[in-house]
Structures are given as C-alpha cells and as structure tokens.
Short mmCIF file of C-alpha atoms and ligand atoms in Angstrom, two decimals:
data_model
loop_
_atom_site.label_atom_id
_atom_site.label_comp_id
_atom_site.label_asym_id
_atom_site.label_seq_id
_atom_site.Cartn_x
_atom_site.Cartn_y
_atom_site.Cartn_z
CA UNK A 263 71.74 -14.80 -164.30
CA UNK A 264 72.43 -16.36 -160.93
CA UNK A 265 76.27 -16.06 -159.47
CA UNK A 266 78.67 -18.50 -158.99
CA UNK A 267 79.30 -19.10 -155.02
CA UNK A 268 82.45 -18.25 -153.30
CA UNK A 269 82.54 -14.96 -155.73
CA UNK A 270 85.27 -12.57 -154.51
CA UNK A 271 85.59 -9.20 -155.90
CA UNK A 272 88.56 -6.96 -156.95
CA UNK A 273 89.68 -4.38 -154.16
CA UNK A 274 86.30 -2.43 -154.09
CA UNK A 275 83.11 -2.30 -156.11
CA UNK A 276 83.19 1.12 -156.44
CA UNK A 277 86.35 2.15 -157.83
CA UNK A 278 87.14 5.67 -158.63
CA UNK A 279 86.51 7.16 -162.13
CA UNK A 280 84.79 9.06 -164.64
CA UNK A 281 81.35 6.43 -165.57
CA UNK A 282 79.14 6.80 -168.04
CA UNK A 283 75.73 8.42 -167.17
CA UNK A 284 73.81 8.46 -170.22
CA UNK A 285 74.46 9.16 -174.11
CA UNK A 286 74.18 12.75 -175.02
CA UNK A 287 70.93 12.64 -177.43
CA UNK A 288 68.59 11.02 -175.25
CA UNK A 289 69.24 13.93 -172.86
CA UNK A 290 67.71 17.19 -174.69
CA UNK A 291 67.17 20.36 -173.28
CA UNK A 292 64.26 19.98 -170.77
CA UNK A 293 65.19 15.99 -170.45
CA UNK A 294 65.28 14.26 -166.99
CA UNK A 295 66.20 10.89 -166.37
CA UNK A 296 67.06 8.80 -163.69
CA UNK A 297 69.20 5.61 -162.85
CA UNK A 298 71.02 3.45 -160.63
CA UNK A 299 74.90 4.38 -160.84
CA UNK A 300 77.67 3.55 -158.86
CA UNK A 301 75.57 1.82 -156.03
CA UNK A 302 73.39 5.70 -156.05
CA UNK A 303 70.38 6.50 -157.32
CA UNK A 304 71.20 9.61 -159.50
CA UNK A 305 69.58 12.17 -161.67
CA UNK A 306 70.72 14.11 -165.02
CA UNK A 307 69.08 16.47 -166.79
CA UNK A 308 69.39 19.43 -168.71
CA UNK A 309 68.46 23.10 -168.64
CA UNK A 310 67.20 25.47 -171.30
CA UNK A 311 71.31 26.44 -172.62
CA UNK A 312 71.82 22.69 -172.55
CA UNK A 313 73.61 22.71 -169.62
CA UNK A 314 73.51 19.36 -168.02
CA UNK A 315 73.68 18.77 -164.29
CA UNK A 316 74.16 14.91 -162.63
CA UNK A 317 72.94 15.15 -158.98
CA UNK A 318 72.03 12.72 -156.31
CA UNK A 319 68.54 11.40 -156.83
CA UNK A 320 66.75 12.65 -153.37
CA UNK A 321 65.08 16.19 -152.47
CA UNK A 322 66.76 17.73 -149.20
CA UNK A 323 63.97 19.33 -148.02
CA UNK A 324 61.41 15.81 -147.31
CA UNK A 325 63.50 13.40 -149.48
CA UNK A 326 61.36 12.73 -152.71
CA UNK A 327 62.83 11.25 -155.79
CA UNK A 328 63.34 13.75 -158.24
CA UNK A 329 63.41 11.51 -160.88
CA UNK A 330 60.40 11.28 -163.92
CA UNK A 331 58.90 8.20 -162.07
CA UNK A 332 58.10 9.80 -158.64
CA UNK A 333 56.80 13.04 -160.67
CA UNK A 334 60.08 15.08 -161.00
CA UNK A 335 60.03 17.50 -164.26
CA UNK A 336 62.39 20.09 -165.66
CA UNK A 337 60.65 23.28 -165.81
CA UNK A 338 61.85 27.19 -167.19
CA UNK A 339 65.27 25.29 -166.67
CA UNK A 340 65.00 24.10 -163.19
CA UNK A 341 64.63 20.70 -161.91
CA UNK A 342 61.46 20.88 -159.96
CA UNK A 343 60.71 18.80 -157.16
CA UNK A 344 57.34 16.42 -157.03
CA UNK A 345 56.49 16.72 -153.31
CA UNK A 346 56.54 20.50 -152.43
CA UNK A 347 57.68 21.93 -155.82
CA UNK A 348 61.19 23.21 -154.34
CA UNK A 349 63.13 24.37 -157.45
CA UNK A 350 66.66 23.33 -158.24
CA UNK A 351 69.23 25.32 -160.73
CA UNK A 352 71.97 23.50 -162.64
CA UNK A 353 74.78 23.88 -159.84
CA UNK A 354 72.04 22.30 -157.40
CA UNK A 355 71.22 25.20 -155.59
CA UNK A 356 67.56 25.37 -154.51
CA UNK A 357 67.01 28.71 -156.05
CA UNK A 358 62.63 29.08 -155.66
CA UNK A 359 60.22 27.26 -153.46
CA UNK A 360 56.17 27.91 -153.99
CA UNK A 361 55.02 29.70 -150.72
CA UNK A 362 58.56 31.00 -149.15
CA UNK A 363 61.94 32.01 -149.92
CA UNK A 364 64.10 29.11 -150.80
CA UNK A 365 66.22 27.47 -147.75
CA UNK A 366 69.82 28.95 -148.30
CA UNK A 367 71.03 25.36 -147.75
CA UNK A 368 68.65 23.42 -150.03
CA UNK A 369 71.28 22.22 -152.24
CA UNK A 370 71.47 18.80 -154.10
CA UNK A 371 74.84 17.09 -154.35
CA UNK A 372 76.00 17.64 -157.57
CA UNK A 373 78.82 15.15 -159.28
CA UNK A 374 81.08 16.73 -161.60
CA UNK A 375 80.48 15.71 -165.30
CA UNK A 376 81.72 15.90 -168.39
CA UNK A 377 80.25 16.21 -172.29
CA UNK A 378 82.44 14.16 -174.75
CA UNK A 379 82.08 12.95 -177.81
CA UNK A 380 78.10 12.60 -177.91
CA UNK A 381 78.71 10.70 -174.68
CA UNK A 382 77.46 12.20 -170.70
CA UNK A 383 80.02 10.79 -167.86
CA UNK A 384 80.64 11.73 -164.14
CA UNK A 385 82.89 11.86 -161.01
CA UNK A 386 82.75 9.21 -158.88
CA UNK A 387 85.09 8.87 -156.13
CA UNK A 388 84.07 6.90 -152.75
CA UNK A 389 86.03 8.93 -150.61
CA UNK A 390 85.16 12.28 -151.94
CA UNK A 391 88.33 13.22 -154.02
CA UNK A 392 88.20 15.64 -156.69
CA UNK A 393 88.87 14.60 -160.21
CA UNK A 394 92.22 13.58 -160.60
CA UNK A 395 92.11 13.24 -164.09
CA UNK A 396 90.53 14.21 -167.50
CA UNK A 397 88.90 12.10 -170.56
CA UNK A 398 89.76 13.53 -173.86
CA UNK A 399 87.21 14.82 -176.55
CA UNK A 400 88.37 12.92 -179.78
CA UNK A 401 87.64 15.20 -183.34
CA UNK A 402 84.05 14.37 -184.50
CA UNK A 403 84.67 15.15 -187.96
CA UNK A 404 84.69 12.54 -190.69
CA UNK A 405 82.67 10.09 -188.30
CA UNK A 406 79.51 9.12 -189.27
CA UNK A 407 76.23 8.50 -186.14
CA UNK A 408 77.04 6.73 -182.85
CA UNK A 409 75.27 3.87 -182.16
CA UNK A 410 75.25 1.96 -178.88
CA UNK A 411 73.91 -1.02 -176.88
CA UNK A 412 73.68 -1.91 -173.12
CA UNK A 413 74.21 -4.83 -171.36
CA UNK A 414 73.70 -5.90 -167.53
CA UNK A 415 75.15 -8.66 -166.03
CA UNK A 416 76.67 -9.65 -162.90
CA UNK A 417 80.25 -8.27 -163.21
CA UNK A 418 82.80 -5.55 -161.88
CA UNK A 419 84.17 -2.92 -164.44
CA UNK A 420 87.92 -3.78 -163.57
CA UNK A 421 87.04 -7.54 -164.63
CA UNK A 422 85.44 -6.25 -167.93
CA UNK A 423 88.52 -3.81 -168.50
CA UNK A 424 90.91 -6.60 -168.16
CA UNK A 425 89.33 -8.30 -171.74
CA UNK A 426 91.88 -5.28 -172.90
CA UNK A 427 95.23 -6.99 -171.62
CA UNK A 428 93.83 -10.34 -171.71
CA UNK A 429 95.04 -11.31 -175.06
CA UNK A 430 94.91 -14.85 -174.62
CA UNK A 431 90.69 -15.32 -174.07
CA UNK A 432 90.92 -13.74 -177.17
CA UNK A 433 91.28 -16.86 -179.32
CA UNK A 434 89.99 -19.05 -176.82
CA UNK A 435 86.38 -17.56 -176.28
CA UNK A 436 86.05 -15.28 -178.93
CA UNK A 437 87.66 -17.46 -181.87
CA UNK A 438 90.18 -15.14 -182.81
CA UNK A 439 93.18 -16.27 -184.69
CA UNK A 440 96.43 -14.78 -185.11
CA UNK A 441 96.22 -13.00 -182.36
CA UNK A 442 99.31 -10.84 -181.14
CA UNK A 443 100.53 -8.24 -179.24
CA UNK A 444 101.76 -5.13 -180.57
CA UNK A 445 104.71 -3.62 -178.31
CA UNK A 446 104.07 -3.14 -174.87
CA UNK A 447 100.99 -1.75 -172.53
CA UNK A 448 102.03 1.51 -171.85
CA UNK A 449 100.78 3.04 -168.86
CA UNK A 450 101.51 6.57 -167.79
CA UNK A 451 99.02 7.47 -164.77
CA UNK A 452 95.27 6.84 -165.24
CA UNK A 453 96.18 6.33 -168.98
CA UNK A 454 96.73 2.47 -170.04
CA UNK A 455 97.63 1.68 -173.93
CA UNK A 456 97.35 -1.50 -175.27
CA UNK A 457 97.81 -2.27 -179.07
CA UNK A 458 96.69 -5.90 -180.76
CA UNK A 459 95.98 -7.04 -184.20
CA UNK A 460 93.85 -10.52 -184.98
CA UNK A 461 92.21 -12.06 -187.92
CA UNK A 462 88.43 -13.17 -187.61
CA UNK A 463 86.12 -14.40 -190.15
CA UNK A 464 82.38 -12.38 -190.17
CA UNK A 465 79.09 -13.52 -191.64
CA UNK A 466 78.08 -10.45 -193.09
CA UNK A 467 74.82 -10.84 -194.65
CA UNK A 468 74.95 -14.37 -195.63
CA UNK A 469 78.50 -13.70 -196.75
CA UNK A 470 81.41 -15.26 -195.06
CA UNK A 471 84.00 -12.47 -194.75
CA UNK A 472 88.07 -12.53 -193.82
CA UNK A 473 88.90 -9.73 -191.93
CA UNK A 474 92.23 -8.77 -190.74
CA UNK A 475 91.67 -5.81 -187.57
CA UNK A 476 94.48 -3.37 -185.94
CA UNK A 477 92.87 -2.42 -182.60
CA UNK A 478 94.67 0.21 -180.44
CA UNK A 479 93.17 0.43 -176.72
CA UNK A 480 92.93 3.76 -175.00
CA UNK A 481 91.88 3.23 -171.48
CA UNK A 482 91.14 5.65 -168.69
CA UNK A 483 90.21 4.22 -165.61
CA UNK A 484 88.43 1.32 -165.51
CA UNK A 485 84.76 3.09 -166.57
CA UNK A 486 86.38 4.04 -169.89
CA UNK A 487 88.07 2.50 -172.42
CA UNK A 488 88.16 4.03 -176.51
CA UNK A 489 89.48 1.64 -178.89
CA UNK A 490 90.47 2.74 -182.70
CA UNK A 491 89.94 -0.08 -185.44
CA UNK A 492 91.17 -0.70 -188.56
CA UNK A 493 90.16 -3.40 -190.69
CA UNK A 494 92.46 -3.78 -193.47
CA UNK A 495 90.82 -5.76 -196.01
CA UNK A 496 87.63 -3.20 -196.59
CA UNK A 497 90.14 -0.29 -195.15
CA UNK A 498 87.21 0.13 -193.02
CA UNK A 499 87.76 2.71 -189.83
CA UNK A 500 85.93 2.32 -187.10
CA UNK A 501 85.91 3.60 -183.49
CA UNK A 502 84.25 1.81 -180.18
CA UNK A 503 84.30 3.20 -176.61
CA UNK A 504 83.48 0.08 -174.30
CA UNK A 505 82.17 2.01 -170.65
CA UNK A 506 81.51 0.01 -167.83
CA UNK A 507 79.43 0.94 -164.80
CA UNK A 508 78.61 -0.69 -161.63
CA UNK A 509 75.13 -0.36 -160.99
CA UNK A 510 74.79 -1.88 -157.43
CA UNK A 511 75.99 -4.73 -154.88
CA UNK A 512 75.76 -7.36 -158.08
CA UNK A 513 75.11 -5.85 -161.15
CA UNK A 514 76.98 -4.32 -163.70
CA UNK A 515 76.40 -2.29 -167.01
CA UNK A 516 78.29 -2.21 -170.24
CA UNK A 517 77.87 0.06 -172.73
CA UNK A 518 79.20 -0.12 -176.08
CA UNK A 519 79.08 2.58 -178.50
CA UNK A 520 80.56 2.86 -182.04
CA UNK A 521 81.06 4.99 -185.38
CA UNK A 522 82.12 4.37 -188.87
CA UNK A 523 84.77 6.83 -190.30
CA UNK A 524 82.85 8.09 -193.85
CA UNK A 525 85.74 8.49 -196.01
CA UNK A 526 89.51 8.84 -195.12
CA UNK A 527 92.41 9.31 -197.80
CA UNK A 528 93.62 5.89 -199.60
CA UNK A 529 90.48 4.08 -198.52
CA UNK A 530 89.71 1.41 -200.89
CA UNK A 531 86.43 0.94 -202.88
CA UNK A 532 85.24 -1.70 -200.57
CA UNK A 533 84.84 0.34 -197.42
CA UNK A 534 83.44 3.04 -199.70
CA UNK A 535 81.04 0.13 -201.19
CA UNK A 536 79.80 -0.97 -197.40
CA UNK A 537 79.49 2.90 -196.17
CA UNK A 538 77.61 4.43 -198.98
CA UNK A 539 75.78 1.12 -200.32
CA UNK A 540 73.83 -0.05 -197.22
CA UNK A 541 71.40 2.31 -195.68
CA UNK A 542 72.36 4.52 -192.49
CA UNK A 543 73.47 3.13 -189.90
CA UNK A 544 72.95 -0.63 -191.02
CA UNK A 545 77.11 -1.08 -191.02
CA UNK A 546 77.43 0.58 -187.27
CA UNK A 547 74.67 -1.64 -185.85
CA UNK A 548 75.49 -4.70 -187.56
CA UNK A 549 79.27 -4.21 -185.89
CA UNK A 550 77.44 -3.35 -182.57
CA UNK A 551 75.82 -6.85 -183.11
CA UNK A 552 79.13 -8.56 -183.67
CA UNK A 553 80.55 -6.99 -180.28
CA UNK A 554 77.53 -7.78 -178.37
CA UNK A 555 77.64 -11.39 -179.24
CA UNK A 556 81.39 -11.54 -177.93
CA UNK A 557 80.32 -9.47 -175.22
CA UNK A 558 77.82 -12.16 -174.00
CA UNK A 559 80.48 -15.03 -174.19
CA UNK A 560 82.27 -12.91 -171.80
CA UNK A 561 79.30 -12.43 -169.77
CA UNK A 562 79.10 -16.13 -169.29
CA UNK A 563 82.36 -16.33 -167.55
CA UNK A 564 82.53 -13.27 -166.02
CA UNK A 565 78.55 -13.43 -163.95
CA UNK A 566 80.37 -16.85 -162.54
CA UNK A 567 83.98 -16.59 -162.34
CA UNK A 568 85.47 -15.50 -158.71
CA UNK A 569 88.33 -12.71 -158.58
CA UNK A 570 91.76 -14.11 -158.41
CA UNK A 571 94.07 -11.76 -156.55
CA UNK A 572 96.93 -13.90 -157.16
CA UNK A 573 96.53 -15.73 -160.85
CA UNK A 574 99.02 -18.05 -161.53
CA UNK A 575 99.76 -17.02 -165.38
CA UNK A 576 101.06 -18.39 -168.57
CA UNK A 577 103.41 -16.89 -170.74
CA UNK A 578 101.03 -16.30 -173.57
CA UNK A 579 98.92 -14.13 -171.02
CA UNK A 580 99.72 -11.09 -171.86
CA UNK A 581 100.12 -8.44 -169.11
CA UNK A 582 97.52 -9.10 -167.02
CA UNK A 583 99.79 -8.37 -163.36
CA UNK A 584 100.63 -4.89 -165.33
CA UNK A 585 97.09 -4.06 -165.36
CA UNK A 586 96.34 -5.27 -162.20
CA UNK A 587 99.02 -2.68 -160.70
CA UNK A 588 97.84 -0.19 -162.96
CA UNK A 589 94.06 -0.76 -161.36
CA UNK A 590 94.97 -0.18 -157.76
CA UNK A 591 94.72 3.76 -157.86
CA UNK A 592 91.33 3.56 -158.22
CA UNK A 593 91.32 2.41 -154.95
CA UNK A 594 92.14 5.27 -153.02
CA UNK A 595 91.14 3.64 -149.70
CA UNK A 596 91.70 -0.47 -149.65
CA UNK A 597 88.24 -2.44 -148.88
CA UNK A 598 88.00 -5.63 -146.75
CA UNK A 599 86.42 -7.92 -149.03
CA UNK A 600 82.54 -8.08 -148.43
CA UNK A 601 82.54 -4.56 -146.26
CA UNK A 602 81.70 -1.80 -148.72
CA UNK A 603 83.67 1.27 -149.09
CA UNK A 604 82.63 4.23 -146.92
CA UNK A 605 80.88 6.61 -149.53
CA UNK A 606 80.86 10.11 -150.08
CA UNK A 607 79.48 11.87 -153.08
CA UNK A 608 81.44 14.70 -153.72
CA UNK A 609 79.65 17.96 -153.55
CA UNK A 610 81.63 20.42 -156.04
CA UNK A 611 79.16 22.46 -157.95
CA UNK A 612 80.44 22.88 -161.79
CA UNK A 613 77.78 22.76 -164.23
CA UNK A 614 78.94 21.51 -167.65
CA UNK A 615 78.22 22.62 -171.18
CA UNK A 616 76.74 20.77 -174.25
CA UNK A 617 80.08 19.66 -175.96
S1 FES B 53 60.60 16.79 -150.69
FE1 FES B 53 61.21 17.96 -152.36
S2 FES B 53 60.14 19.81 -152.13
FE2 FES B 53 59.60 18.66 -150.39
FE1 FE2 B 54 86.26 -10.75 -174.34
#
C-alpha cells in the first residue's frame, strides 16, 4: 500500500514498550526464528528447559546473521553461529567456540522478555532504559485455544492504540450503533482503561445475528492492549489482546489474538450451543475474521492519514487529548520529526522462563 504524502508521525517511531515478538507455540524448545522488530533485526529462540532468549540478530565475532535463513541453529541448547560456529547460551554469553576458548566478551545483546499468556514480548526502549513497567499474566483457566492473525501495513502503534479512545470511528467506519462510553479512561501510569459497549449485527454462517458487546480495554503502552468481551445475547465471553509493533521506517504489524471462555456460571444455552456445537476453534477464528475485516477498514485510513499533533475535536470524540498525554512517556527523549531517535538496545542479561 503506497503512503499518503506530507505523512507526519507521532513523537517517535520507536516508542518505548514491551512488543510482541512471537506467539509462544511456534517457539518450541530447540526453535529459532528471526524478524524485523522495532526498526532491529532480532532473534528468539529457545533452549532445552524452554528458556527463551530475544537477542540482537548479528554475531560479534564477524557479524553473521544468526537467524535460520543465514544458517543459524539451536544446538544442545545453544544458539550456534553459521560462520565460525561460536556458541551462544541463553543470557547471550558466548560460552564455546570450535578451535579456542570462547572470547570473554563475545556476548550478544540480549532484550529483556517476558512469557505471558501463550504470548512472547520484549523490552524496547531507544534510549536504553530498563523496564519501567510490567504486563500482567491473566488466569488461563476456563479459556479455550488462542488463535491469532497478523497484519502489516503502513502505520505507527500509537495511531492503532488510539482506535481504543476513539469512540466516534466506531460507528462511522466500523458500523457500530449505539455506541457509548462507559465512565471515564482511567489512566494510572503506563496503565490506560477504557470501557465501551455497542450493538452490531454479524453474519454468522448465513445467519444475520444481533449482538449487543461490553468491551473493557486494558492497555499497557502502546504495543499492548487486552480487551475483555462480553456479548450478551449468546452470554458469549471472549478475550482479544490487539499488539502492535513497528517493524521499520514505514511498516507496521498488528497482531490480534483471541480465546473463547468454555463455560462460565449463568451462561445461557446459546453460548453453550456455539462453543460445544461447532468444531474447535471454528468460533475463535470466525471472530478473528470479524476483527480482521474492521482491522483493514482501519488500515485504509491509517496507511494514508498524516499525524495531527493538534486535532481540532468534537464533543462526541471521546478522549482522544487524554490519550495523547497519556502516550508521551513513551517518549523518553522527544524526536524532531523525520530524524530518528538515537538507539540503544539495552544489554541486561535475564533469561526468561516458559510461563
Ligand atoms: S561471525 Fe559468528 S562465529 Fe564468526
Ligand atoms: Fe477501528
């Protein structure tokens, strides 16, 4: 998708937060994989106890790429290096070489990640600051498999996070109706709440369907936002997390992941009917479809629209300026527009276990 001219960006494109890496099952003991995150090229894998480590992407002995394409492989838990076979641990320490004793200053820089909820994230912080927060690990039990999709588009993650606040596109793009806000956003730190309820009509298998949704909005920075749903005419639960990445210079990635509660006291005989009468998974994916769809109506404004710094806003906004205030932490050090941010991968060495 080409970009709109005249594009301006929000204070940085890398703002600081936890970001989604990769989701927890296509990362088994032994896995490697490699990707484009947060403007680096980064590698995660995992040892023999599960452990998973997220390190930059280049060998500091001759610079390879450690990643599967160049040749890089896990082996006897180590992440092994394609060009001279120098052997990395899970804190990034080169720990073996093949014909000497490893360099005691071989060491890959490792970002500090986290295992939640079926779900792999890291640090990122352009200037090098330490995590100044924590995601939460939500109870598994009672939820049924995650299922996710990606999309990449030309975007930023703070634009995508706004959708939260931004009540009014609601009804507008999406089609929405009854659409209102419940309370205030609340926003204590890195932690922004924002609660709605709307009414939408579904075709669900040939079937048009009323539905009537509750949707609270847990967001952590702007790489992470959890949303609980209920719908109230099946008494379906679900729950979504909506992670947004910025790959590089243009491009942005959007992950949505989501799971179906199997049973929860009260519910009525129609969730029961749509959780236990389709097969596995059909229910999760065919709500996955529903959110990608709206997803790519907002990908046609957002891959043109230009960042307004100053909006001039109607009163059936919402609190967009709150959110706006509430994103300028995560830029710890202001950016000129069009001069990247001076960046610094941070190089604390913490390992993390399979959640
Ligand atoms: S470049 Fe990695 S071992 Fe030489
Ligand atoms: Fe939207």
């Amino acid at each position: 998708m080409k970009l709109a001219n005249n594009r301006y960006h929000p204070p940085g494109r890398y703002p600081e937060g936890w970001y989604l890496v990769e989701i927890a099952r296509n990362l088994p003991n032994g896995g490697l994989v490699e990707k484009q995150w947060m403007g680096q090229q980064v590698v995660a894998w995992r040892d023999s106890a599960g452990e998973v480590c997220v390190s930059e992407a280049y060998c500091p002995h001759l610079g390879s790429h450690l990643g599967p394409k160049a040749g890089g492989c896990v082996r006897n838990g180590r992440l092994v290096c394609p060009f001279h076979g120098f052997e990395y641990d899970v804190t990034g320490q080169c720990v073996a070489t093949p014909n000497a004793p490893p360099p005691k200053t071989a060491r890959l820089n490792v970002y500090e990640a986290r295992e939640l909820n079926g779900l792999i994230f890291a640090w990122w912080s352009s200037v090098g600051r330490d995590p100044q927060w924590e995601l939460p690990q939500w109870p598994d039990e009672g939820w049924k498999r995650l299922e996710y999709a990606a999309l990449r588009f030309p975007g930023h993650p703070q634009e995508t996070a706004e959708n939260s606040v931004d009540i009014s596109h609601l009804q507008y793009v999406h089609g929405y109706a009854s659409v209102k806000q419940l309370g205030e956003v609340y926003v204590a730190g890195a932690y922004l709440r924002n609660d709605f309820q709307f009414r939408r009509k579904i075709n669900l298998a040939g079937v048009t369907v009323r539905t009537d949704v509750t949707a609270k909005t847990h967001v952590w920075g702007l790489g992470y936002s959890f949303v609980e749903i209920h719908e109230r005419v099946s008494g379906l639960f679900l729950r979504q997390w909506i992670m947004s990445t910025t790959v590089d210079e243009t491009e942005n990635e959007l992950v949505i992941a989501l799971q179906a509660k199997g049973r929860e006291p009260g519910q009525k005989w129609l969730a029961t009917l749509l959780l236990n009468g389709l097969p596995p998974g059909w229910l999760t994916r065919f709500f996955i479809s529903r959110v990608k769809h709206d997803v790519r109506q907002d990908i046609s404004i957002w891959a043109n629209k230009r960042y307004q710094p100053l909006p001039i806003l109607s009163r059936s906004d919402g609190e967009i300026m709150t959110y706006r205030k509430y994103c300028e932490q995560f830029y710890p050090v202001s950016e000129v527009v069009g001069e990247p941010l001076r960046r610094v991968v941070s190089n604390r060495i913490r390992p993390v276990k399979r959640a």
